[in-house]
PDB file of C-alpha atoms in Angstrom:
ATOM      1  CA  MET A 117      15.830  20.439  10.083  1.00  0.00           C
ATOM      2  CA  THR A 118      15.904  19.048   6.896  1.00  0.00           C
ATOM      3  CA  VAL A 119      13.245  18.364   3.965  1.00  0.00           C
ATOM      4  CA  SER A 120      12.175  15.237   3.043  1.00  0.00           C
ATOM      5  CA  ILE A 121      10.458  14.204  -0.574  1.00  0.00           C
ATOM      6  CA  VAL A 122       7.955  11.601   0.256  1.00  0.00           C
ATOM      7  CA  THR A 123       6.598   9.502  -2.955  1.00  0.00           C
ATOM      8  CA  GLN A 124       4.220   7.346  -3.426  1.00  0.00           C
ATOM      9  CA  THR A 125       3.894   5.014  -6.358  1.00  0.00           C
ATOM     10  CA  SER A 126       1.522   2.180  -7.486  1.00  0.00           C
ATOM     11  CA  VAL A 127       3.718  -0.572  -9.421  1.00  0.00           C
ATOM     12  CA  ARG A 128       2.571  -2.842 -12.339  1.00  0.00           C
ATOM     13  CA  PRO A 129       2.430  -6.171 -10.195  1.00  0.00           C
ATOM     14  CA  GLU A 130       3.947  -8.095 -12.547  1.00  0.00           C
ATOM     15  CA  ARG A 131       7.319  -5.531 -13.310  1.00  0.00           C
ATOM     16  CA  SER A 132       7.890  -4.846  -9.057  1.00  0.00           C
ATOM     17  CA  GLU A 133      11.141  -6.836  -9.832  1.00  0.00           C
ATOM     18  CA  ASP A 134      12.054  -4.071 -12.537  1.00  0.00           C
ATOM     19  CA  PHE A 135      10.560  -1.290 -10.488  1.00  0.00           C
ATOM     20  CA  ALA A 136      12.896  -2.206  -7.626  1.00  0.00           C
ATOM     21  CA  ARG A 137      15.968  -2.888  -9.954  1.00  0.00           C
ATOM     22  CA  TRP A 138      15.399   0.781 -11.357  1.00  0.00           C
ATOM     23  CA  GLN A 139      14.431   2.237  -7.853  1.00  0.00           C
ATOM     24  CA  GLY A 140      18.264   0.848  -7.394  1.00  0.00           C
ATOM     25  CA  GLU A 141      20.011   2.716 -10.440  1.00  0.00           C
ATOM     26  CA  THR A 142      18.195   5.429  -9.062  1.00  0.00           C
ATOM     27  CA  SER A 143      18.851   5.223  -5.291  1.00  0.00           C
ATOM     28  CA  HIS A 144      22.966   5.471  -6.657  1.00  0.00           C
ATOM     29  CA  LEU A 145      22.138   8.552  -8.617  1.00  0.00           C
ATOM     30  CA  VAL A 146      20.489  10.699  -5.584  1.00  0.00           C
ATOM     31  CA  SER A 147      22.788   9.429  -3.313  1.00  0.00           C
ATOM     32  CA  GLY A 148      25.837  12.002  -4.997  1.00  0.00           C
ATOM     33  CA  PHE A 149      23.184  14.699  -5.971  1.00  0.00           C
ATOM     34  CA  PRO A 150      24.469  18.172  -3.676  1.00  0.00           C
ATOM     35  CA  GLY A 151      22.120  18.450   0.067  1.00  0.00           C
ATOM     36  CA  PHE A 152      21.218  14.658   0.062  1.00  0.00           C
ATOM     37  CA  VAL A 153      21.296  13.099   3.672  1.00  0.00           C
ATOM     38  CA  GLU A 154      19.556  10.090   3.257  1.00  0.00           C
ATOM     39  CA  GLN A 155      16.853   7.706   1.465  1.00  0.00           C
ATOM     40  CA  ARG A 156      14.015   5.114   2.760  1.00  0.00           C
ATOM     41  CA  LEU A 157      12.906   3.146   0.102  1.00  0.00           C
ATOM     42  CA  MET A 158       9.986   1.177   1.520  1.00  0.00           C
ATOM     43  CA  PRO A 159       8.649  -1.701  -0.703  1.00  0.00           C
ATOM     44  CA  PRO A 160       4.741  -2.634  -0.794  1.00  0.00           C
ATOM     45  CA  ASN A 161       3.946  -4.420   2.478  1.00  0.00           C
ATOM     46  CA  PRO A 162       0.186  -5.434   1.830  1.00  0.00           C
ATOM     47  CA  PRO A 163      -2.604  -5.517   3.630  1.00  0.00           C
ATOM     48  CA  LEU A 164      -1.656  -1.992   5.127  1.00  0.00           C
ATOM     49  CA  GLN A 165       1.118  -0.656   2.744  1.00  0.00           C
ATOM     50  CA  VAL A 166       0.278  -1.212  -0.978  1.00  0.00           C
ATOM     51  CA  ASP A 167       2.076   1.296  -2.604  1.00  0.00           C
ATOM     52  CA  TRP A 168       6.217   1.706  -2.397  1.00  0.00           C
ATOM     53  CA  VAL A 169       7.241   4.946  -0.502  1.00  0.00           C
ATOM     54  CA  ILE A 170      10.226   6.743  -1.144  1.00  0.00           C
ATOM     55  CA  LEU A 171      11.711   8.774   1.367  1.00  0.00           C
ATOM     56  CA  GLN A 172      14.547  11.408   0.313  1.00  0.00           C
ATOM     57  CA  ARG A 173      15.811  13.911   3.137  1.00  0.00           C
ATOM     58  CA  PHE A 174      18.068  16.721   1.574  1.00  0.00           C
ATOM     59  CA  HIS A 175      19.456  19.488   4.155  1.00  0.00           C
ATOM     60  CA  THR A 176      17.588  22.198   2.714  1.00  0.00           C
ATOM     61  CA  MET A 177      14.631  23.603   0.427  1.00  0.00           C
ATOM     62  CA  GLU A 178      16.593  24.546  -1.824  1.00  0.00           C
ATOM     63  CA  ASP A 179      18.738  21.757  -2.381  1.00  0.00           C
ATOM     64  CA  ALA A 180      15.277  19.261  -2.558  1.00  0.00           C
ATOM     65  CA  GLN A 181      13.812  21.580  -4.825  1.00  0.00           C
ATOM     66  CA  ARG A 182      17.066  21.081  -7.285  1.00  0.00           C
ATOM     67  CA  TRP A 183      16.754  17.733  -7.026  1.00  0.00           C
ATOM     68  CA  LEU A 184      12.544  17.245  -7.985  1.00  0.00           C
ATOM     69  CA  ALA A 185      13.944  20.040 -11.758  1.00  0.00           C
ATOM     70  CA  SER A 186      17.002  18.265 -12.624  1.00  0.00           C
ATOM     71  CA  PRO A 187      17.878  16.212 -15.651  1.00  0.00           C
ATOM     72  CA  GLU A 188      18.945  13.744 -13.930  1.00  0.00           C
ATOM     73  CA  ARG A 189      15.735  13.127 -12.258  1.00  0.00           C
ATOM     74  CA  GLN A 190      12.929  13.729 -14.946  1.00  0.00           C
ATOM     75  CA  ASN A 191      15.459  11.477 -17.263  1.00  0.00           C
ATOM     76  CA  ARG A 192      14.870   8.483 -14.569  1.00  0.00           C
ATOM     77  CA  ILE A 193      11.405   9.287 -14.465  1.00  0.00           C
ATOM     78  CA  GLU A 194      10.670   8.569 -17.799  1.00  0.00           C
ATOM     79  CA  GLY A 195      12.379   5.303 -17.946  1.00  0.00           C
ATOM     80  CA  ALA A 196      10.197   3.959 -15.246  1.00  0.00           C
ATOM     81  CA  ALA A 197       6.641   4.988 -16.861  1.00  0.00           C
ATOM     82  CA  ASP A 198       5.868   1.396 -18.393  1.00  0.00           C
ATOM     83  CA  PHE A 199       6.686   0.154 -14.450  1.00  0.00           C
ATOM     84  CA  LEU A 200       3.775   2.043 -13.197  1.00  0.00           C
ATOM     85  CA  VAL A 201      -0.089   2.574 -13.058  1.00  0.00           C
ATOM     86  CA  GLY A 202      -2.453   5.892 -11.777  1.00  0.00           C
ATOM     87  CA  ARG A 203      -0.741   8.731 -10.830  1.00  0.00           C
ATOM     88  CA  ASP A 204       2.418   9.623  -8.418  1.00  0.00           C
ATOM     89  CA  ASP A 205       2.236  11.416  -5.378  1.00  0.00           C
ATOM     90  CA  VAL A 206       4.916  13.823  -4.630  1.00  0.00           C
ATOM     91  CA  HIS A 207       5.200  16.046  -1.454  1.00  0.00           C
ATOM     92  CA  ILE A 208       7.567  17.658   0.549  1.00  0.00           C
ATOM     93  CA  VAL A 209       7.427  18.061   4.044  1.00  0.00           C
ATOM     94  CA  ARG A 210       9.822  19.530   6.403  1.00  0.00           C
ATOM     95  CA  ASP A 211      11.370  16.916   8.827  1.00  0.00           C
ATOM     96  CA  ASP A 212      11.078  17.160  13.151  1.00  0.00           C
ATOM     97  CA  ASP A 213      14.662  17.028  14.617  1.00  0.00           C
ATOM     98  CA  GLY A 214      14.787  13.743  13.799  1.00  0.00           C
ATOM     99  CA  GLY A 215      13.546  13.243  10.443  1.00  0.00           C
ATOM    100  CA  LEU A 216      10.237  11.600   8.917  1.00  0.00           C
ATOM    101  CA  LYS A 217       9.201   9.173  11.078  1.00  0.00           C
ATOM    102  CA  PRO A 218       6.129   6.928  10.353  1.00  0.00           C
ATOM    103  CA  ALA A 219       3.968   4.636  12.184  1.00  0.00           C
ATOM    104  CA  PRO A 220       2.759   1.625  11.314  1.00  0.00           C
ATOM    105  CA  VAL A 221      -0.083   2.776   9.360  1.00  0.00           C
ATOM    106  CA  SER A 222      -0.241   6.310   7.746  1.00  0.00           C
ATOM    107  CA  ALA A 223      -2.522   8.094   5.289  1.00  0.00           C
ATOM    108  CA  VAL A 224      -1.343  10.660   2.998  1.00  0.00           C
ATOM    109  CA  ILE A 225      -3.659  13.090   1.730  1.00  0.00           C
ATOM    110  CA  SER A 226      -3.431  15.966  -0.837  1.00  0.00           C
ATOM    111  CA  THR A 227      -6.077  18.770  -1.437  1.00  0.00           C
ATOM    112  CA  ARG A 228      -6.226  21.569  -4.082  1.00  0.00           C
ATOM    113  CA  VAL A 229      -7.592  24.243  -2.892  1.00  0.00           C
ATOM    114  CA  LYS A 230      -9.855  26.922  -4.935  1.00  0.00           C
ATOM    115  CA  PRO A 231      -7.589  30.440  -5.229  1.00  0.00           C
ATOM    116  CA  GLY A 232      -8.979  32.797  -2.842  1.00  0.00           C
ATOM    117  CA  ARG A 233      -9.930  30.020  -0.185  1.00  0.00           C
ATOM    118  CA  GLU A 234      -6.891  29.649   1.585  1.00  0.00           C
ATOM    119  CA  ALA A 235      -7.594  31.119   4.643  1.00  0.00           C
ATOM    120  CA  GLU A 236     -10.610  29.576   4.963  1.00  0.00           C
ATOM    121  CA  TYR A 237      -9.061  26.342   4.538  1.00  0.00           C
ATOM    122  CA  ARG A 238      -6.441  27.068   6.798  1.00  0.00           C
ATOM    123  CA  ALA A 239      -9.351  27.435   9.605  1.00  0.00           C
ATOM    124  CA  TRP A 240     -10.789  24.598   8.053  1.00  0.00           C
ATOM    125  CA  GLU A 241      -7.914  22.463   8.806  1.00  0.00           C
ATOM    126  CA  ARG A 242      -7.556  23.823  12.590  1.00  0.00           C
ATOM    127  CA  ARG A 243     -10.975  22.516  13.195  1.00  0.00           C
ATOM    128  CA  ILE A 244     -10.616  19.055  11.163  1.00  0.00           C
ATOM    129  CA  ALA A 245      -7.033  18.628  13.309  1.00  0.00           C
ATOM    130  CA  ALA A 246      -9.042  19.730  16.890  1.00  0.00           C
ATOM    131  CA  ALA A 247     -11.834  16.726  15.774  1.00  0.00           C
ATOM    132  CA  GLN A 248      -8.829  14.077  15.155  1.00  0.00           C
ATOM    133  CA  SER A 249      -6.928  14.614  17.519  1.00  0.00           C
ATOM    134  CA  LYS A 250      -9.520  12.215  19.707  1.00  0.00           C
ATOM    135  CA  ALA A 251      -9.598   9.413  17.315  1.00  0.00           C
ATOM    136  CA  PRO A 252      -7.926   6.110  19.257  1.00  0.00           C
ATOM    137  CA  GLY A 253      -4.874   5.087  17.856  1.00  0.00           C
ATOM    138  CA  LEU A 254      -3.533   8.738  16.664  1.00  0.00           C
ATOM    139  CA  GLN A 255       0.184   8.967  16.764  1.00  0.00           C
ATOM    140  CA  GLY A 256       1.131  11.873  14.713  1.00  0.00           C
ATOM    141  CA  TYR A 257      -0.691  14.520  12.422  1.00  0.00           C
ATOM    142  CA  ARG A 258       1.513  16.792   9.757  1.00  0.00           C
ATOM    143  CA  PHE A 259       0.008  19.197   7.538  1.00  0.00           C
ATOM    144  CA  GLU A 260       1.858  20.959   4.926  1.00  0.00           C
ATOM    145  CA  PRO A 261       0.811  23.926   2.964  1.00  0.00           C
ATOM    146  CA  ALA A 262       0.929  24.853  -0.586  1.00  0.00           C
ATOM    147  CA  VAL A 263       4.418  25.967  -1.620  1.00  0.00           C
ATOM    148  CA  PRO A 264       3.983  28.380  -4.787  1.00  0.00           C
ATOM    149  CA  GLY A 265       6.374  27.273  -7.627  1.00  0.00           C
ATOM    150  CA  VAL A 266       6.525  23.588  -6.279  1.00  0.00           C
ATOM    151  CA  GLN A 267       3.798  22.182  -4.636  1.00  0.00           C
ATOM    152  CA  ASP A 268       0.244  23.708  -5.023  1.00  0.00           C
ATOM    153  CA  ASP A 269      -1.705  20.551  -2.396  1.00  0.00           C
ATOM    154  CA  TYR A 270      -1.940  21.054   0.493  1.00  0.00           C
ATOM    155  CA  VAL A 271      -0.432  18.175   2.679  1.00  0.00           C
ATOM    156  CA  ALA A 272      -1.740  16.303   5.518  1.00  0.00           C
ATOM    157  CA  ILE A 273      -0.245  12.918   6.797  1.00  0.00           C
ATOM    158  CA  LEU A 274      -1.744  10.946   9.429  1.00  0.00           C
ATOM    159  CA  ARG A 275      -0.237   8.414  11.658  1.00  0.00           C
ATOM    160  CA  PHE A 276      -1.709   6.074  13.341  1.00  0.00           C
ATOM    161  CA  ASP A 277      -1.422   2.637  15.218  1.00  0.00           C
ATOM    162  CA  ASN A 278      -3.212  -0.056  13.140  1.00  0.00           C
ATOM    163  CA  GLN A 279      -5.118  -0.161  10.535  1.00  0.00           C
ATOM    164  CA  ALA A 280      -8.640  -0.586  12.072  1.00  0.00           C
ATOM    165  CA  ASN A 281      -8.066   2.545  14.104  1.00  0.00           C
ATOM    166  CA  LEU A 282      -7.013   4.681  10.629  1.00  0.00           C
ATOM    167  CA  GLN A 283     -10.058   3.240   8.894  1.00  0.00           C
ATOM    168  CA  ALA A 284     -12.594   4.041  12.212  1.00  0.00           C
ATOM    169  CA  TRP A 285     -11.494   7.716  11.820  1.00  0.00           C
ATOM    170  CA  LEU A 286     -11.841   7.808   8.024  1.00  0.00           C
ATOM    171  CA  ASP A 287     -14.736   6.271   7.969  1.00  0.00           C
ATOM    172  CA  SER A 288     -16.307   8.671  10.824  1.00  0.00           C
ATOM    173  CA  PRO A 289     -19.765  10.424  10.584  1.00  0.00           C
ATOM    174  CA  VAL A 290     -17.323  13.578  12.472  1.00  0.00           C
ATOM    175  CA  ARG A 291     -14.866  13.694   9.461  1.00  0.00           C
ATOM    176  CA  HIS A 292     -17.564  12.982   6.837  1.00  0.00           C
ATOM    177  CA  ARG A 293     -19.121  16.354   8.055  1.00  0.00           C
ATOM    178  CA  LEU A 294     -15.955  18.011   8.257  1.00  0.00           C
ATOM    179  CA  VAL A 295     -15.248  17.056   4.429  1.00  0.00           C
ATOM    180  CA  GLU A 296     -18.026  17.777   3.170  1.00  0.00           C
ATOM    181  CA  GLU A 297     -17.796  21.483   4.968  1.00  0.00           C
ATOM    182  CA  ALA A 298     -14.899  21.916   3.054  1.00  0.00           C
ATOM    183  CA  ALA A 299     -15.852  20.574  -0.044  1.00  0.00           C
ATOM    184  CA  PRO A 300     -17.036  24.411  -1.215  1.00  0.00           C
ATOM    185  CA  LEU A 301     -13.142  25.393  -0.528  1.00  0.00           C
ATOM    186  CA  THR A 302     -11.632  22.924  -2.804  1.00  0.00           C
ATOM    187  CA  GLU A 303     -11.230  21.699  -6.806  1.00  0.00           C
ATOM    188  CA  GLU A 304      -9.305  18.449  -6.238  1.00  0.00           C
ATOM    189  CA  PHE A 305      -8.704  15.963  -3.037  1.00  0.00           C
ATOM    190  CA  HIS A 306      -6.641  12.638  -3.204  1.00  0.00           C
ATOM    191  CA  ALA A 307      -6.048  10.315  -0.629  1.00  0.00           C
ATOM    192  CA  ARG A 308      -3.821   6.947  -0.407  1.00  0.00           C
ATOM    193  CA  ILE A 309      -5.792   4.942   1.553  1.00  0.00           C
ATOM    194  CA  GLY A 310      -7.299   1.100   1.147  1.00  0.00           C
ATOM    195  CA  THR A 311      -8.860  -1.560   3.378  1.00  0.00           C
ATOM    196  CA  GLY A 312      -8.989  -5.055   2.863  1.00  0.00           C
ATOM    197  CA  PHE A 313      -7.837  -8.184   0.601  1.00  0.00           C
ATOM    198  CA  GLU A 314      -8.146  -5.769  -2.130  1.00  0.00           C
ATOM    199  CA  GLN A 315      -4.893  -3.567  -0.867  1.00  0.00           C
ATOM    200  CA  TRP A 316      -3.326  -6.502  -2.300  1.00  0.00           C
ATOM    201  CA  PHE A 317      -4.420  -6.632  -5.791  1.00  0.00           C
ATOM    202  CA  ARG A 318      -4.934  -2.642  -6.397  1.00  0.00           C
ATOM    203  CA  ASP A 319      -4.391  -1.397  -9.589  1.00  0.00           C
ATOM    204  CA  GLU A 320      -5.532   2.190 -10.396  1.00  0.00           C
ATOM    205  CA  SER A 321      -5.511   1.901 -14.359  1.00  0.00           C
ATOM    206  CA  ILE A 322      -8.554  -0.209 -14.175  1.00  0.00           C
ATOM    207  CA  GLY A 323     -11.548   2.233 -14.871  1.00  0.00           C
ATOM    208  CA  SER A 324     -13.970   1.068 -11.911  1.00  0.00           C
ATOM    209  CA  GLY A 325     -10.772   1.156  -9.458  1.00  0.00           C
ATOM    210  CA  ARG A 326     -12.005  -2.298  -7.998  1.00  0.00           C
ATOM    211  CA  LEU A 327     -11.386  -5.626  -8.863  1.00  0.00           C
ATOM    212  CA  SER A 328     -13.803  -8.423  -8.738  1.00  0.00           C
ATOM    213  CA  VAL A 329     -14.310 -10.094  -5.339  1.00  0.00           C
ATOM    214  CA  TRP A 330     -14.195 -13.640  -7.222  1.00  0.00           C
ATOM    215  CA  LYS A 331     -10.899 -13.674  -8.417  1.00  0.00           C
ATOM    216  CA  MET A 332      -9.482 -12.144  -4.610  1.00  0.00           C
ATOM    217  CA  ASP A 333     -11.457 -15.403  -3.496  1.00  0.00           C
ATOM    218  CA  PHE A 334      -9.621 -17.800  -5.909  1.00  0.00           C
ATOM    219  CA  ILE A 335      -6.655 -16.093  -4.684  1.00  0.00           C
ATOM    220  CA  VAL A 336      -6.686 -16.584  -1.386  1.00  0.00           C
ATOM    221  CA  LEU A 337      -8.440 -19.947  -1.204  1.00  0.00           C
ATOM    222  CA  LEU A 338      -5.536 -21.179  -3.445  1.00  0.00           C
ATOM    223  CA  LEU A 339      -3.002 -20.463  -0.961  1.00  0.00           C
ATOM    224  CA  LEU A 340      -5.107 -21.293   2.446  1.00  0.00           C
ATOM    225  CA  TYR A 341      -5.995 -24.538   1.525  1.00  0.00           C
ATOM    226  CA  PRO A 342      -2.726 -25.959   1.171  1.00  0.00           C
ATOM    227  CA  ILE A 343      -1.644 -24.239   4.259  1.00  0.00           C
ATOM    228  CA  VAL A 344      -4.599 -25.162   6.511  1.00  0.00           C
ATOM    229  CA  PHE A 345      -4.382 -29.079   5.494  1.00  0.00           C
ATOM    230  CA  LEU A 346      -0.523 -29.463   5.847  1.00  0.00           C
ATOM    231  CA  TRP A 347      -0.698 -27.944   9.028  1.00  0.00           C
ATOM    232  CA  GLY A 348      -2.950 -30.255  10.362  1.00  0.00           C
ATOM    233  CA  VAL A 349      -1.157 -32.932   9.282  1.00  0.00           C
ATOM    234  CA  TRP A 350       2.091 -31.987   9.981  1.00  0.00           C
ATOM    235  CA  ILE A 351       1.934 -30.084  13.297  1.00  0.00           C
ATOM    236  CA  GLY A 352      -1.620 -29.722  14.218  1.00  0.00           C
ATOM    237  CA  THR A 353      -2.383 -33.594  14.911  1.00  0.00           C
ATOM    238  CA  PRO A 354       0.800 -35.361  15.552  1.00  0.00           C
ATOM    239  CA  ILE A 355       2.007 -32.383  18.077  1.00  0.00           C
ATOM    240  CA  LEU A 356      -0.287 -29.791  18.977  1.00  0.00           C
ATOM    241  CA  GLN A 357      -3.329 -32.466  19.807  1.00  0.00           C
ATOM    242  CA  ASP A 358      -1.182 -35.932  20.496  1.00  0.00           C
ATOM    243  CA  ARG A 359       1.695 -35.357  22.324  1.00  0.00           C
ATOM    244  CA  LEU A 360       0.942 -31.772  23.922  1.00  0.00           C
ATOM    245  CA  HIS A 361      -2.586 -32.644  24.361  1.00  0.00           C
ATOM    246  CA  LEU A 362      -3.521 -29.279  23.700  1.00  0.00           C
ATOM    247  CA  PRO A 363      -7.578 -28.563  23.722  1.00  0.00           C
ATOM    248  CA  TRP A 364      -9.083 -27.929  20.351  1.00  0.00           C
ATOM    249  CA  ALA A 365      -9.991 -24.586  20.513  1.00  0.00           C
ATOM    250  CA  VAL A 366      -6.142 -23.098  21.268  1.00  0.00           C
ATOM    251  CA  ASN A 367      -4.906 -25.870  18.684  1.00  0.00           C
ATOM    252  CA  LEU A 368      -7.557 -24.508  15.732  1.00  0.00           C
ATOM    253  CA  PHE A 369      -6.227 -20.584  17.059  1.00  0.00           C
ATOM    254  CA  LEU A 370      -2.544 -21.190  16.760  1.00  0.00           C
ATOM    255  CA  GLY A 371      -3.323 -22.802  13.494  1.00  0.00           C
ATOM    256  CA  ASN A 372      -5.449 -19.674  12.388  1.00  0.00           C
ATOM    257  CA  ILE A 373      -2.544 -17.707  13.226  1.00  0.00           C
ATOM    258  CA  PHE A 374      -0.172 -19.871  11.094  1.00  0.00           C
ATOM    259  CA  SER A 375      -2.352 -19.641   8.428  1.00  0.00           C
ATOM    260  CA  VAL A 376      -3.249 -16.035   8.735  1.00  0.00           C
ATOM    261  CA  ALA A 377      -0.062 -14.835   8.104  1.00  0.00           C
ATOM    262  CA  LEU A 378       1.418 -17.123   5.741  1.00  0.00           C
ATOM    263  CA  THR A 379      -1.541 -16.345   3.367  1.00  0.00           C
ATOM    264  CA  GLY A 380      -0.684 -12.431   4.246  1.00  0.00           C
ATOM    265  CA  PHE A 381       2.851 -13.462   2.560  1.00  0.00           C
ATOM    266  CA  GLY A 382       1.871 -15.512  -0.502  1.00  0.00           C
ATOM    267  CA  VAL A 383      -0.473 -13.928  -2.063  1.00  0.00           C
ATOM    268  CA  PRO A 384       1.166 -10.693  -2.704  1.00  0.00           C
ATOM    269  CA  TRP A 385       3.604 -13.264  -4.615  1.00  0.00           C
ATOM    270  CA  VAL A 386       0.814 -15.432  -6.403  1.00  0.00           C
ATOM    271  CA  ALA A 387      -0.785 -11.772  -7.544  1.00  0.00           C
ATOM    272  CA  ASN A 388       2.381 -10.145  -8.875  1.00  0.00           C
ATOM    273  CA  ARG A 389       2.337 -13.497 -11.477  1.00  0.00           C
ATOM    274  CA  MET A 390      -1.309 -13.624 -12.207  1.00  0.00           C
ATOM    275  CA  GLY A 391      -0.987  -9.726 -13.508  1.00  0.00           C
ATOM    276  CA  TRP A 392      -2.172 -11.322 -16.912  1.00  0.00           C
ATOM    277  CA  TRP A 393      -5.333 -12.613 -15.300  1.00  0.00           C
ATOM    278  CA  MET A 394      -6.040 -10.002 -12.626  1.00  0.00           C
ATOM    279  CA  PHE A 395      -5.802  -7.305 -14.432  1.00  0.00           C
ATOM    280  CA  PRO A 396      -6.321  -8.726 -18.568  1.00  0.00           C
ATOM    281  CA  ARG A 397      -5.806  -6.030 -21.182  1.00  0.00           C
ATOM    282  CA  GLY A 398      -6.810  -7.228 -24.823  1.00  0.00           C
ATOM    283  CA  ASN A 399      -9.460 -10.433 -24.521  1.00  0.00           C
ATOM    284  CA  ALA A 400     -10.846 -10.238 -20.808  1.00  0.00           C
ATOM    285  CA  LEU A 401     -13.227 -12.765 -21.706  1.00  0.00           C
ATOM    286  CA  ARG A 402     -10.200 -15.449 -22.886  1.00  0.00           C
ATOM    287  CA  ALA A 403      -7.896 -13.655 -20.178  1.00  0.00           C
ATOM    288  CA  ASN A 404     -10.244 -14.768 -17.419  1.00  0.00           C
ATOM    289  CA  LEU A 405     -11.444 -18.450 -18.583  1.00  0.00           C
ATOM    290  CA  LEU A 406      -7.453 -19.227 -18.545  1.00  0.00           C
ATOM    291  CA  GLY A 407      -6.960 -17.906 -15.283  1.00  0.00           C
ATOM    292  CA  ALA A 408      -9.637 -19.449 -13.616  1.00  0.00           C
ATOM    293  CA  GLY A 409      -9.164 -22.503 -15.502  1.00  0.00           C
ATOM    294  CA  LEU A 410      -5.644 -22.704 -14.184  1.00  0.00           C
ATOM    295  CA  ILE A 411      -6.328 -22.049 -10.588  1.00  0.00           C
ATOM    296  CA  VAL A 412      -9.715 -24.504 -10.672  1.00  0.00           C
ATOM    297  CA  ALA A 413      -7.083 -26.934 -12.050  1.00  0.00           C
ATOM    298  CA  ILE A 414      -4.687 -26.249  -9.031  1.00  0.00           C
ATOM    299  CA  TYR A 415      -7.244 -27.221  -6.580  1.00  0.00           C
ATOM    300  CA  ALA A 416      -7.935 -30.686  -8.083  1.00  0.00           C
ATOM    301  CA  LEU A 417      -4.360 -31.543  -8.506  1.00  0.00           C
ATOM    302  CA  SER A 418      -3.734 -29.892  -4.320  1.00  0.00           C
ATOM    303  CA  ILE A 419      -6.827 -31.876  -3.772  1.00  0.00           C
ATOM    304  CA  TRP A 420      -5.735 -35.770  -5.529  1.00  0.00           C
ATOM    305  CA  ILE A 421      -2.152 -35.209  -4.241  1.00  0.00           C
ATOM    306  CA  PHE A 422      -3.498 -34.832  -0.564  1.00  0.00           C
ATOM    307  CA  TRP A 423      -5.778 -37.678  -1.076  1.00  0.00           C
ATOM    308  CA  LYS A 424      -3.477 -40.358  -2.088  1.00  0.00           C
ATOM    309  CA  PHE A 425      -0.302 -39.626   0.166  1.00  0.00           C
ATOM    310  CA  PHE A 426      -1.433 -38.223   3.112  1.00  0.00           C
TER     311      PHE A 426
END
């Protein structure tokens, strides 16, 4: 049975390419480390996954611990400090025979338990595991106790078939009641979860932890308007309607599928290049006005081009 180090980290949108290069160099370094088996790197895939996730497998717990404490790893981490925001989550889990198997949607929840309350917390964990086993869409549940000297937190990994079922369980009254019961037993509770458009833009360096809705709407509309327009001009009207004579309801539905898919792909790309506006530092008012003015100007240019040439 192998051991995996699971690292979840948030990267500044404007530094994602730098982080990818840094991670490539780190992957080459760890590949020659004693006991290393394999590494899997999962870049963000909004809106379901907003963090970079790195899975590093080792033959034994001792091998994984040596890598975590090694000077080589510490030097690499110091070199990435400027790329990252918020806190990293680093957990060690014992793999099944086939290694760690991520599902389409996962949540990693870590808990710091008060000294002397460990037995009560383990009893509580059995109760919440029994309750969530009935949750629709659950594909797997892993619970990892704290490892003295290595990992102070208890770690739960929930795997669901889709975001809606995961969020339904996280928001359920049953789970909220159980979490409240555990409050006297715990010192700290931390989860890597998120919902909706906001996952495309999350930046934990913001004090409120939330982004203004109007900025999210501006970016989405910036992509959605030309996609919908061009679909209608090039495909929807001439092919689906005039040539294939599809009903309008079917034509619209197919257009929505295409628009949502392309918008989901394009929004993170645009947001990465608008980081100075999405998360302004320094003169926030100036950055907000410049960013909004730029996007409004692109709106106007798009309308003029489509009006004059289509």
